[in-house]
Coordinates of C-alpha atoms in Angstrom, one line a residue:
M1 CA -40.8 120.2 74.0
K2 CA -40.5 123.0 71.6
K3 CA -37.6 122.6 69.2
R4 CA -35.3 125.5 68.7
T5 CA -36.3 127.4 65.6
L6 CA -34.6 130.8 65.9
S7 CA -31.4 132.5 67.0
L8 CA -31.7 134.8 69.9
L9 CA -31.0 138.5 69.8
L10 CA -28.6 139.6 72.4
T11 CA -25.4 138.5 74.0
A12 CA -23.8 137.4 77.2
A13 CA -22.1 134.4 78.4
M14 CA -21.8 131.6 80.6
T15 CA -22.7 128.3 82.1
A16 CA -23.1 127.6 85.7
T17 CA -23.3 125.4 88.7
A18 CA -23.1 125.9 92.4
L19 CA -23.1 124.8 96.1
A20 CA -22.8 121.5 97.8
G21 CA -24.1 119.9 100.9
C22 CA -27.3 121.9 101.7
G23 CA -30.1 120.8 103.9
G24 CA -33.2 119.1 102.5
S25 CA -36.1 121.5 102.7
Q26 CA -38.8 121.7 100.0
T27 CA -38.6 124.3 97.3
T28 CA -42.0 125.8 97.5
T29 CA -43.4 129.3 96.7
G30 CA -43.0 131.5 99.7
E31 CA -40.5 129.2 101.5
S32 CA -37.5 131.1 102.7
T33 CA -34.3 130.9 104.6
Q34 CA -32.7 132.6 107.5
A35 CA -29.4 134.1 106.3
E36 CA -27.1 132.6 108.9
G37 CA -23.8 130.9 108.1
A38 CA -24.8 127.3 107.5
N39 CA -22.0 125.1 106.3
S40 CA -23.6 124.6 102.9
G41 CA -24.4 128.2 102.4
A42 CA -28.2 127.6 102.7
G43 CA -29.8 129.1 105.7
A44 CA -32.2 127.5 108.2
S45 CA -35.9 127.9 107.4
T46 CA -37.6 130.6 109.4
G47 CA -41.1 129.4 108.5
A48 CA -43.3 129.6 105.5
G49 CA -43.1 132.8 103.5
E50 CA -40.4 134.5 105.5
T51 CA -36.7 135.2 105.1
K52 CA -35.0 136.9 107.9
A53 CA -32.6 139.4 106.5
E54 CA -29.9 139.0 109.1
G55 CA -26.5 139.8 107.7
A56 CA -28.1 142.3 105.4
G57 CA -27.3 145.4 107.4
A58 CA -28.4 146.7 110.7
G59 CA -32.1 147.2 111.0
A60 CA -32.9 145.4 107.8
A61 CA -36.5 144.5 107.4
E62 CA -37.7 141.0 107.1
F63 CA -38.2 139.9 103.5
S64 CA -40.2 137.1 101.9
Y65 CA -40.6 135.5 98.5
P66 CA -42.4 135.9 96.2
M67 CA -41.8 139.6 95.8
A68 CA -44.7 142.0 95.1
A69 CA -45.4 142.8 91.4
G70 CA -42.9 145.1 89.8
D71 CA -41.2 146.0 86.6
K72 CA -39.9 143.2 84.4
L73 CA -36.1 142.6 84.6
S74 CA -34.0 142.0 81.4
Y75 CA -31.5 139.2 81.8
W76 CA -28.8 138.7 79.1
C77 CA -27.0 135.3 78.9
E78 CA -25.6 132.7 76.5
L79 CA -28.0 129.9 75.8
T80 CA -26.2 126.6 76.5
T81 CA -26.5 123.9 73.9
T82 CA -28.3 121.5 76.2
V83 CA -31.1 124.1 76.4
S84 CA -31.0 125.3 72.8
A85 CA -31.5 121.8 71.5
N86 CA -35.2 122.1 72.7
Y87 CA -35.9 125.7 73.5
A88 CA -35.5 129.0 71.7
S89 CA -35.1 130.9 75.0
L90 CA -34.2 130.0 78.6
G91 CA -37.5 131.7 79.4
D92 CA -39.4 128.9 77.7
T93 CA -38.0 126.2 80.1
P94 CA -39.8 124.9 83.2
F95 CA -36.8 126.0 85.2
A96 CA -37.1 129.7 84.2
K97 CA -40.9 129.7 84.6
G98 CA -40.5 128.2 88.1
W99 CA -37.7 130.6 89.1
Q100 CA -40.0 133.6 88.2
K101 CA -42.9 132.0 90.1
E102 CA -40.8 131.3 93.2
T103 CA -39.3 134.8 93.3
G104 CA -42.2 136.9 92.0
A105 CA -40.0 138.5 89.4
Q106 CA -40.8 138.7 85.7
I107 CA -37.7 138.2 83.5
E108 CA -37.1 138.9 79.8
F109 CA -34.3 136.6 78.7
L110 CA -32.0 137.9 75.9
H111 CA -29.5 135.7 74.2
P112 CA -26.7 136.3 71.6
P113 CA -26.7 134.3 68.4
T114 CA -24.7 131.1 68.8
G115 CA -21.0 131.6 68.6
Q116 CA -21.3 135.4 68.8
L117 CA -21.1 136.0 72.5
K118 CA -18.2 138.5 72.7
E119 CA -19.2 140.2 69.5
Q120 CA -22.7 140.9 70.7
F121 CA -21.4 141.9 74.1
S122 CA -19.3 144.6 72.5
L123 CA -22.3 145.8 70.5
I124 CA -24.4 146.1 73.6
L125 CA -21.7 148.1 75.4
A126 CA -21.4 150.4 72.3
D127 CA -25.1 151.0 72.3
G128 CA -25.1 151.9 76.0
N129 CA -28.7 150.6 76.6
L130 CA -27.7 147.7 78.8
P131 CA -29.9 144.8 80.1
D132 CA -30.5 144.9 83.9
L133 CA -28.5 141.8 84.5
M134 CA -25.7 140.3 82.4
E135 CA -24.2 136.9 82.7
Y136 CA -20.6 136.9 81.6
N137 CA -17.0 136.2 82.6
W138 CA -16.2 139.7 83.8
M139 CA -12.9 138.7 85.3
V140 CA -11.5 137.3 82.1
D141 CA -13.5 138.7 79.1
Y142 CA -14.1 142.3 80.0
P143 CA -11.2 144.4 78.7
G144 CA -9.5 145.8 81.8
G145 CA -11.3 143.4 84.1
P146 CA -14.1 143.9 86.6
E147 CA -12.7 147.0 88.3
K148 CA -12.5 148.7 84.9
A149 CA -16.1 147.6 84.2
I150 CA -17.1 149.4 87.4
K151 CA -15.0 152.5 86.5
D152 CA -16.4 152.5 83.0
G153 CA -19.9 152.8 84.4
V154 CA -21.0 149.5 83.0
I155 CA -21.7 147.5 86.2
L156 CA -22.3 148.3 89.8
P157 CA -20.1 147.6 92.7
L158 CA -22.2 145.3 94.9
N159 CA -20.9 145.7 98.5
D160 CA -23.8 147.9 99.6
V161 CA -26.2 145.8 97.5
F162 CA -25.1 142.6 99.2
E163 CA -25.4 144.1 102.6
Q164 CA -28.8 145.5 102.1
Y165 CA -30.6 143.0 99.9
C166 CA -28.6 139.7 99.8
P167 CA -28.7 137.9 103.2
N168 CA -28.3 134.5 101.6
L169 CA -25.1 135.3 99.6
T170 CA -23.8 137.3 102.5
A171 CA -24.2 134.4 104.8
Y172 CA -22.6 132.0 102.3
L173 CA -19.5 134.2 101.9
K174 CA -19.1 134.7 105.6
A175 CA -19.2 130.9 106.1
N176 CA -16.8 130.4 103.1
P177 CA -13.9 133.0 103.4
D178 CA -11.9 131.2 100.7
I179 CA -14.7 131.9 98.2
D180 CA -15.3 135.5 99.5
K181 CA -11.6 136.2 98.7
M182 CA -12.1 135.0 95.1
I183 CA -15.1 137.0 94.1
K184 CA -13.9 140.5 94.8
T185 CA -11.3 142.8 93.3
D186 CA -8.1 143.9 95.0
E187 CA -9.9 147.2 95.8
G188 CA -12.4 145.1 97.8
H189 CA -15.4 145.4 95.4
Y190 CA -17.8 142.6 94.9
Y191 CA -19.0 142.7 91.3
V192 CA -21.0 139.6 90.5
F193 CA -23.4 137.0 91.7
P194 CA -20.9 134.1 91.2
F195 CA -21.0 130.6 89.9
I196 CA -19.4 128.4 92.6
R197 CA -18.5 124.8 92.5
G198 CA -19.5 123.6 96.0
E199 CA -16.9 120.9 96.4
D200 CA -13.4 120.0 95.1
K201 CA -14.9 117.0 93.2
L202 CA -16.9 119.4 91.1
C203 CA -13.7 121.1 90.0
N204 CA -12.2 118.1 88.3
T205 CA -14.5 116.8 85.6
I206 CA -12.4 116.9 82.5
G207 CA -9.7 114.5 81.4
L208 CA -8.4 111.9 78.9
M209 CA -10.6 109.0 77.8
L210 CA -10.2 106.1 75.4
R211 CA -11.9 103.0 74.0
E212 CA -11.7 100.4 76.8
D213 CA -13.3 97.7 74.5
W214 CA -10.4 98.2 72.1
L215 CA -7.8 98.0 74.9
E216 CA -9.3 94.7 76.0
E217 CA -9.4 93.3 72.4
L218 CA -5.7 94.3 71.9
N219 CA -4.7 93.1 75.4
L220 CA -3.4 96.6 76.4
E221 CA -3.6 98.4 79.7
V222 CA -4.9 101.9 80.3
P223 CA -1.9 104.1 79.4
T224 CA -0.2 106.1 82.2
T225 CA 2.9 107.4 80.6
I226 CA 3.7 109.2 77.3
D227 CA 5.5 106.1 76.0
E228 CA 2.5 103.9 76.8
W229 CA 0.2 106.4 75.1
H230 CA 2.4 106.2 72.0
T231 CA 2.0 102.4 72.0
V232 CA -1.7 102.5 72.4
L233 CA -2.4 105.1 69.8
T234 CA -0.2 103.2 67.3
A235 CA -2.1 100.1 68.0
F236 CA -5.4 101.9 67.5
K237 CA -4.1 103.1 64.1
E238 CA -2.6 99.9 62.9
K239 CA -4.9 97.2 64.3
K240 CA -8.2 99.0 64.6
G241 CA -7.9 101.2 61.5
A242 CA -8.5 104.5 63.4
A243 CA -7.7 107.3 60.9
A244 CA -7.5 109.8 63.8
P245 CA -6.4 107.8 66.9
Y246 CA -6.3 110.9 69.2
C247 CA -9.0 113.5 68.4
F248 CA -10.0 116.5 70.5
E249 CA -11.4 119.9 70.1
Y250 CA -8.3 122.1 69.8
T251 CA -10.3 125.3 69.3
N252 CA -12.0 124.9 72.7
A253 CA -10.2 127.3 75.0
Q254 CA -11.1 125.2 78.1
Y255 CA -9.2 122.3 76.6
L256 CA -6.5 124.3 75.0
N257 CA -5.1 125.4 78.3
S258 CA -5.8 122.1 80.0
D259 CA -3.9 119.8 77.6
P260 CA -3.1 116.6 79.6
F261 CA -0.1 115.8 77.4
A262 CA 1.4 119.2 78.1
Y263 CA 0.9 118.5 81.8
A264 CA 3.1 115.3 81.4
F265 CA 6.0 117.7 80.7
E266 CA 5.0 119.8 83.8
T267 CA 3.9 122.8 81.7
N268 CA 0.8 124.2 80.0
R269 CA 0.0 126.7 77.4
S270 CA -0.8 129.6 79.7
F271 CA 0.0 130.8 83.2
Y272 CA 0.5 128.5 86.1
L273 CA 1.8 128.6 89.7
G274 CA 5.4 127.3 89.9
S275 CA 6.9 125.6 92.9
D276 CA 8.3 129.0 93.9
G277 CA 4.8 130.4 94.3
K278 CA 5.1 132.7 91.4
A279 CA 3.3 132.9 88.1
H280 CA 4.9 131.3 85.1
F281 CA 4.0 131.2 81.4
G282 CA 4.4 127.7 80.2
A283 CA 4.3 128.2 76.5
A284 CA 7.6 130.1 76.5
E285 CA 9.5 127.5 78.6
E286 CA 11.8 124.7 77.5
N287 CA 9.4 122.0 78.8
Y288 CA 6.9 123.3 76.2
K289 CA 9.4 122.5 73.5
D290 CA 9.6 118.9 74.7
F291 CA 5.8 118.7 74.6
L292 CA 5.7 120.1 71.1
A293 CA 8.3 117.6 69.9
T294 CA 6.2 114.7 71.1
M295 CA 3.1 116.1 69.5
A296 CA 4.9 116.7 66.2
Q297 CA 6.2 113.1 66.2
W298 CA 2.7 111.8 66.9
Y299 CA 1.2 114.0 64.2
A300 CA 3.8 112.9 61.7
E301 CA 3.0 109.2 62.5
G302 CA -0.7 109.7 62.0
L303 CA -1.6 109.4 65.7
I304 CA -3.3 112.8 66.0
D305 CA -6.3 113.8 64.0
P306 CA -5.2 115.5 60.8
D307 CA -8.1 117.9 61.1
L308 CA -6.9 119.1 64.5
A309 CA -7.0 122.8 63.7
T310 CA -10.7 122.9 62.8
L311 CA -12.3 120.3 64.9
G312 CA -15.5 121.2 66.7
N313 CA -17.6 119.2 69.1
D314 CA -19.8 117.7 66.5
Q315 CA -16.9 116.4 64.5
V316 CA -15.1 115.0 67.5
S317 CA -18.3 113.3 68.7
A318 CA -18.9 111.7 65.3
K319 CA -15.3 110.4 65.1
I320 CA -15.3 108.9 68.6
T321 CA -18.7 107.2 68.2
N322 CA -18.1 105.8 64.7
G323 CA -14.6 104.4 65.4
T324 CA -12.6 106.9 63.4
A325 CA -10.9 107.9 66.6
G326 CA -10.1 105.9 69.7
A327 CA -9.1 108.5 72.3
S328 CA -10.1 112.1 73.2
M329 CA -10.5 114.4 76.2
G330 CA -13.5 116.1 77.7
Q331 CA -16.1 116.0 80.4
A332 CA -17.4 112.8 81.9
G333 CA -21.0 113.9 81.5
S334 CA -21.4 115.7 78.2
R335 CA -18.7 113.8 76.4
M336 CA -18.1 110.3 77.9
G337 CA -21.8 109.8 78.8
T338 CA -23.2 111.3 75.6
W339 CA -20.8 109.5 73.4
T340 CA -21.4 106.2 75.1
T341 CA -25.2 106.5 74.8
A342 CA -24.9 107.4 71.1
A343 CA -22.4 104.7 70.1
R344 CA -24.2 101.9 71.9
S345 CA -27.3 102.3 69.7
S346 CA -25.3 100.6 67.0
N347 CA -22.4 99.1 68.9
P348 CA -23.4 97.5 72.3
T349 CA -19.8 96.7 73.2
F350 CA -18.6 100.4 73.0
K351 CA -17.0 101.5 76.2
L352 CA -14.8 104.4 77.3
V353 CA -12.5 104.5 80.2
A354 CA -10.8 107.4 81.9
A355 CA -7.0 107.6 81.8
P356 CA -4.9 109.4 84.5
P357 CA -2.8 112.5 83.8
P358 CA 0.1 111.0 82.0
T359 CA 3.7 111.2 83.3
L360 CA 7.1 110.6 81.7
E361 CA 8.1 107.9 84.2
K362 CA 6.2 104.8 85.1
G363 CA 4.7 104.9 88.6
A364 CA 5.4 108.7 89.1
K365 CA 2.6 110.8 90.5
A366 CA 1.6 113.5 88.0
E367 CA 2.6 117.0 89.2
F368 CA 0.2 118.8 86.9
G369 CA -3.4 117.9 86.2
Q370 CA -6.7 119.4 85.1
I371 CA -8.5 121.1 88.0
E372 CA -10.4 124.5 88.3
N373 CA -10.8 127.0 91.1
K374 CA -14.2 126.8 92.8
Y375 CA -14.8 130.2 91.3
S376 CA -13.6 130.5 87.7
G377 CA -15.4 133.7 86.7
R378 CA -17.6 132.0 84.2
A379 CA -21.4 132.6 84.0
S380 CA -21.5 135.1 86.8
V381 CA -24.1 137.9 86.9
A382 CA -23.5 141.6 87.2
I383 CA -26.1 144.3 87.8
T384 CA -25.6 147.0 85.2
T385 CA -25.8 150.7 85.6
S386 CA -29.0 150.7 83.4
C387 CA -30.9 148.7 86.1
K388 CA -33.7 150.9 87.5
D389 CA -34.7 148.5 90.3
V390 CA -31.5 147.3 91.9
E391 CA -33.2 145.8 94.9
R392 CA -35.5 143.7 92.8
A393 CA -32.6 142.5 90.7
A394 CA -30.5 141.7 93.8
R395 CA -33.4 139.8 95.5
L396 CA -33.9 137.8 92.3
M397 CA -30.3 136.7 92.3
D398 CA -29.9 136.2 96.0
Y399 CA -32.7 133.6 95.9
A400 CA -30.3 131.0 94.5
Y401 CA -27.9 131.2 97.5
G402 CA -30.5 130.3 100.1
E403 CA -31.7 126.9 101.0
A404 CA -34.8 126.9 98.8
G405 CA -33.1 128.4 95.9
H406 CA -30.1 126.1 96.2
L407 CA -32.4 123.1 96.0
Y408 CA -34.3 124.7 93.1
F409 CA -31.3 125.5 91.0
N410 CA -29.7 122.1 91.5
F411 CA -32.8 119.8 91.5
G412 CA -35.8 121.8 90.4
T413 CA -39.3 121.3 91.7
E414 CA -40.0 118.7 94.3
G415 CA -42.6 116.1 93.1
E416 CA -41.8 117.0 89.5
S417 CA -38.0 116.8 88.8
Y418 CA -37.0 115.4 92.2
N419 CA -38.3 113.8 95.3
M420 CA -36.7 113.9 98.7
V421 CA -35.7 110.3 99.6
E422 CA -34.3 110.0 103.2
G423 CA -33.0 113.5 103.1
Y424 CA -31.4 113.1 99.6
P425 CA -32.9 115.1 96.6
T426 CA -33.4 112.3 94.1
Y427 CA -34.2 113.0 90.4
T428 CA -37.4 111.6 89.1
D429 CA -37.9 109.7 85.9
T430 CA -38.7 113.1 84.3
I431 CA -35.0 113.6 84.4
M432 CA -33.4 110.2 84.4
K433 CA -35.8 108.4 82.0
N434 CA -37.3 111.3 80.2
P435 CA -40.7 110.4 78.6
E436 CA -39.8 112.4 75.5
G437 CA -36.6 110.5 75.1
L438 CA -34.3 113.4 75.8
P439 CA -30.7 112.7 77.0
V440 CA -30.3 113.2 80.7
S441 CA -28.2 116.3 80.1
Q442 CA -31.0 118.0 78.1
A443 CA -33.7 116.9 80.5
M444 CA -31.7 118.3 83.4
S445 CA -31.2 121.6 81.6
A446 CA -34.9 122.0 81.1
Y447 CA -35.6 121.9 84.9
I448 CA -32.4 122.9 86.6
R449 CA -29.2 124.8 86.2
G450 CA -27.1 122.3 88.2
N451 CA -25.6 120.7 85.2
Y452 CA -24.3 123.9 83.6
N453 CA -22.6 127.1 84.8
G454 CA -24.7 130.0 86.3
P455 CA -25.2 132.2 89.3
F456 CA -25.6 129.6 92.1
V457 CA -23.6 127.1 94.1
Q458 CA -23.3 123.7 92.5
D459 CA -24.3 120.7 94.6
I460 CA -22.2 117.4 94.4
R461 CA -25.5 115.5 94.7
Y462 CA -26.4 116.6 91.2
L463 CA -23.2 115.0 89.8
E464 CA -23.6 111.8 91.8
Q465 CA -26.8 111.2 89.8
Y466 CA -25.8 112.7 86.5
Y467 CA -23.0 110.1 86.2
T468 CA -25.1 107.0 85.5
L469 CA -22.3 104.8 84.1
E470 CA -19.8 103.2 86.3
E471 CA -17.0 104.4 84.1
Q472 CA -18.2 108.0 84.6
K473 CA -18.2 107.5 88.4
A474 CA -14.6 106.4 88.3
T475 CA -13.4 109.5 86.5
G476 CA -13.0 111.7 89.6
G477 CA -10.4 109.5 91.3
T478 CA -8.6 108.8 88.0
W479 CA -8.4 112.4 86.7
G480 CA -7.8 113.8 90.2
D481 CA -4.7 111.7 90.7
S482 CA -2.2 114.6 90.5
N483 CA -0.8 117.6 92.4
G484 CA -2.5 119.9 89.9
K485 CA -4.3 122.0 92.4
A486 CA -0.9 123.4 93.6
H487 CA -0.3 124.9 90.1
V488 CA -3.6 126.5 89.3
M489 CA -3.5 130.3 89.3
P490 CA -6.1 131.8 91.7
P491 CA -8.7 134.3 90.2
V492 CA -6.4 137.3 90.5
T493 CA -7.7 140.7 89.4
P494 CA -5.2 143.2 88.1
T495 CA -6.0 146.9 88.5
S496 CA -8.0 148.4 85.6
D497 CA -4.8 150.0 84.1
E498 CA -2.9 146.7 84.6
S499 CA -5.7 144.7 83.1
R500 CA -5.9 146.8 80.0
E501 CA -2.1 146.6 79.5
F502 CA -2.2 142.9 80.2
S503 CA -5.0 142.2 77.8
T504 CA -3.2 144.1 75.0
I505 CA 0.0 142.1 75.6
M506 CA -1.6 138.7 76.0
N507 CA -3.9 139.0 73.0
E508 CA -0.9 139.3 70.8
I509 CA 1.1 136.6 72.6
N510 CA -1.8 134.1 72.7
T511 CA -2.6 134.6 69.0
Y512 CA 1.1 134.1 68.1
R513 CA 1.4 131.1 70.5
D514 CA -1.6 129.3 69.1
E515 CA -0.5 129.9 65.5
M516 CA 3.0 128.7 66.2
T517 CA 1.9 125.7 68.3
L518 CA 0.0 124.3 65.3
K519 CA 2.9 125.0 63.0
F520 CA 5.3 123.2 65.3
I521 CA 2.9 120.2 65.6
F522 CA 2.2 120.1 61.9
G523 CA 5.9 120.3 61.1
T524 CA 5.5 123.4 58.9
E525 CA 7.8 125.2 61.4
S526 CA 11.0 123.5 62.6
L527 CA 11.5 123.2 66.4
D528 CA 15.0 124.4 65.7
N529 CA 13.3 127.8 65.6
F530 CA 11.8 127.4 69.1
D531 CA 14.3 129.9 70.7
E532 CA 13.3 132.5 68.1
Y533 CA 9.7 131.8 68.9
V534 CA 10.4 132.4 72.6
K535 CA 12.3 135.6 71.8
N536 CA 9.4 136.9 69.8
I537 CA 7.1 136.3 72.7
E538 CA 9.5 138.1 75.0
N539 CA 9.6 141.0 72.6
M540 CA 5.8 141.2 72.7
G541 CA 6.0 142.0 76.4
L542 CA 6.0 138.7 78.3
S543 CA 8.1 140.0 81.1
R544 CA 5.6 142.8 81.7
A545 CA 2.7 140.4 81.6
L546 CA 4.4 138.2 84.2
E547 CA 5.2 141.3 86.3
I548 CA 1.4 142.2 86.3
Q549 CA 0.4 138.7 87.1
N550 CA 2.8 138.4 90.0
A551 CA 1.8 141.8 91.4
A552 CA -1.8 140.8 91.2
L553 CA -1.0 137.4 92.8
E554 CA 0.8 139.2 95.7
R555 CA -2.3 141.4 96.3
Y556 CA -4.6 138.4 96.1
N557 CA -2.6 136.5 98.7
A558 CA -2.7 139.5 100.9
R559 CA -6.5 139.9 100.8

């Protein structure tokens, strides 16, 4: 495979995965689906070369893939690391080449330089010459939110587009009203082709993990409480010589707001749903002070990596695999699986085990835990106002939500990256035992999008095969052992005016919160000043931010 040799030009973000439980038809050029409400979101085949556009508006003509030749579409997206390790562009992958062949669309892929997604996004908007399709988190990262992006003339509202040109996605949303509710604004505007996790098990893939081989050697059990964690981390430091017993990527926003040790104190760093059904901001509550006190104690005792403020994935990976650290948090696939494979090349006894969301009391069920909504906003594709062939763009995107496209996005090409075995799409050795020696995650990313976010519905059958280790397969039940789903904020969309005001307030609050959180943990700021910290957050407009969140929550619940 071609190694990555250059940074790409443009910008836009996200990763993707989508849809579970589809039927098992072949993904072949010209195969199509009937857009009726199948449980999985994939329609029933109408015969080779035809897709009946039912649900796409009265009198809609039949449509078939591949499309007739037409203008090339420009598609802006962030290049995920499992692709960039081997390809300079998504367009160079077998996946992208096959997607174009199946749909008949030509695509010019544009990517921002690594780590410059938002900066390049802003430059594109300022220039005004937009790509046809942009993959981004429009709900979270566009100032003012998706409704503002529509009013600013950046992206198109997609209601009429879905009705006219998107029978597959229309059928999926009709069959899944809970998802339909998530992917539109309070004004009723659809605005993206979404990344959807097809089952709850796909929403719970991040958690705590630690060295099981060390636990066995030290005659210790997997910790379940904060006190037990203190005992284990102390033993890792004193008896295994770990200089950074607990090590994780603090700068990763996905981890920052999903801190399992904060969950032990029934709080988090951002907004959550309280037992009263209202939005709360955890970082300004008394429970957050208790969490900080514990972290400050652990840091002072040398149980937390001293480089916490600057750790990136590469540094965390190195410390876990070389024994400098004994515990971390992250995904079962890209972290637990990757670290285990790397470490066992020199240490065959290396083994990680998942730990449940910690509690304060032994035997208590965790109230909070890491879990995402099926729609998070990430890696979802909007059609911009610069697009001259909206139908072509929409047909390209709708392909992924039909039966053939669902199989293609999650499993690739039959006979090459998967075979259908008794109705189950089973990855071939091209993926699982890649002849070029690529890790499974990189081999997958060459042929599918199932293992990273994007505009499709992620299939649980991808995950069942991606987790090759028994310890990975056990993570779902371990990390999912909480009532966390009850406290996850749904994907609310404040009005454009509210979003702009909310963003201004929260940008200041979040910057201050993150700065002070580190100071409290490092001991450079006394927790005696926590009340003053809360007062400063309140003076920055927290009550107004909560008012906006709760108003948006009420509107969301009323959709």
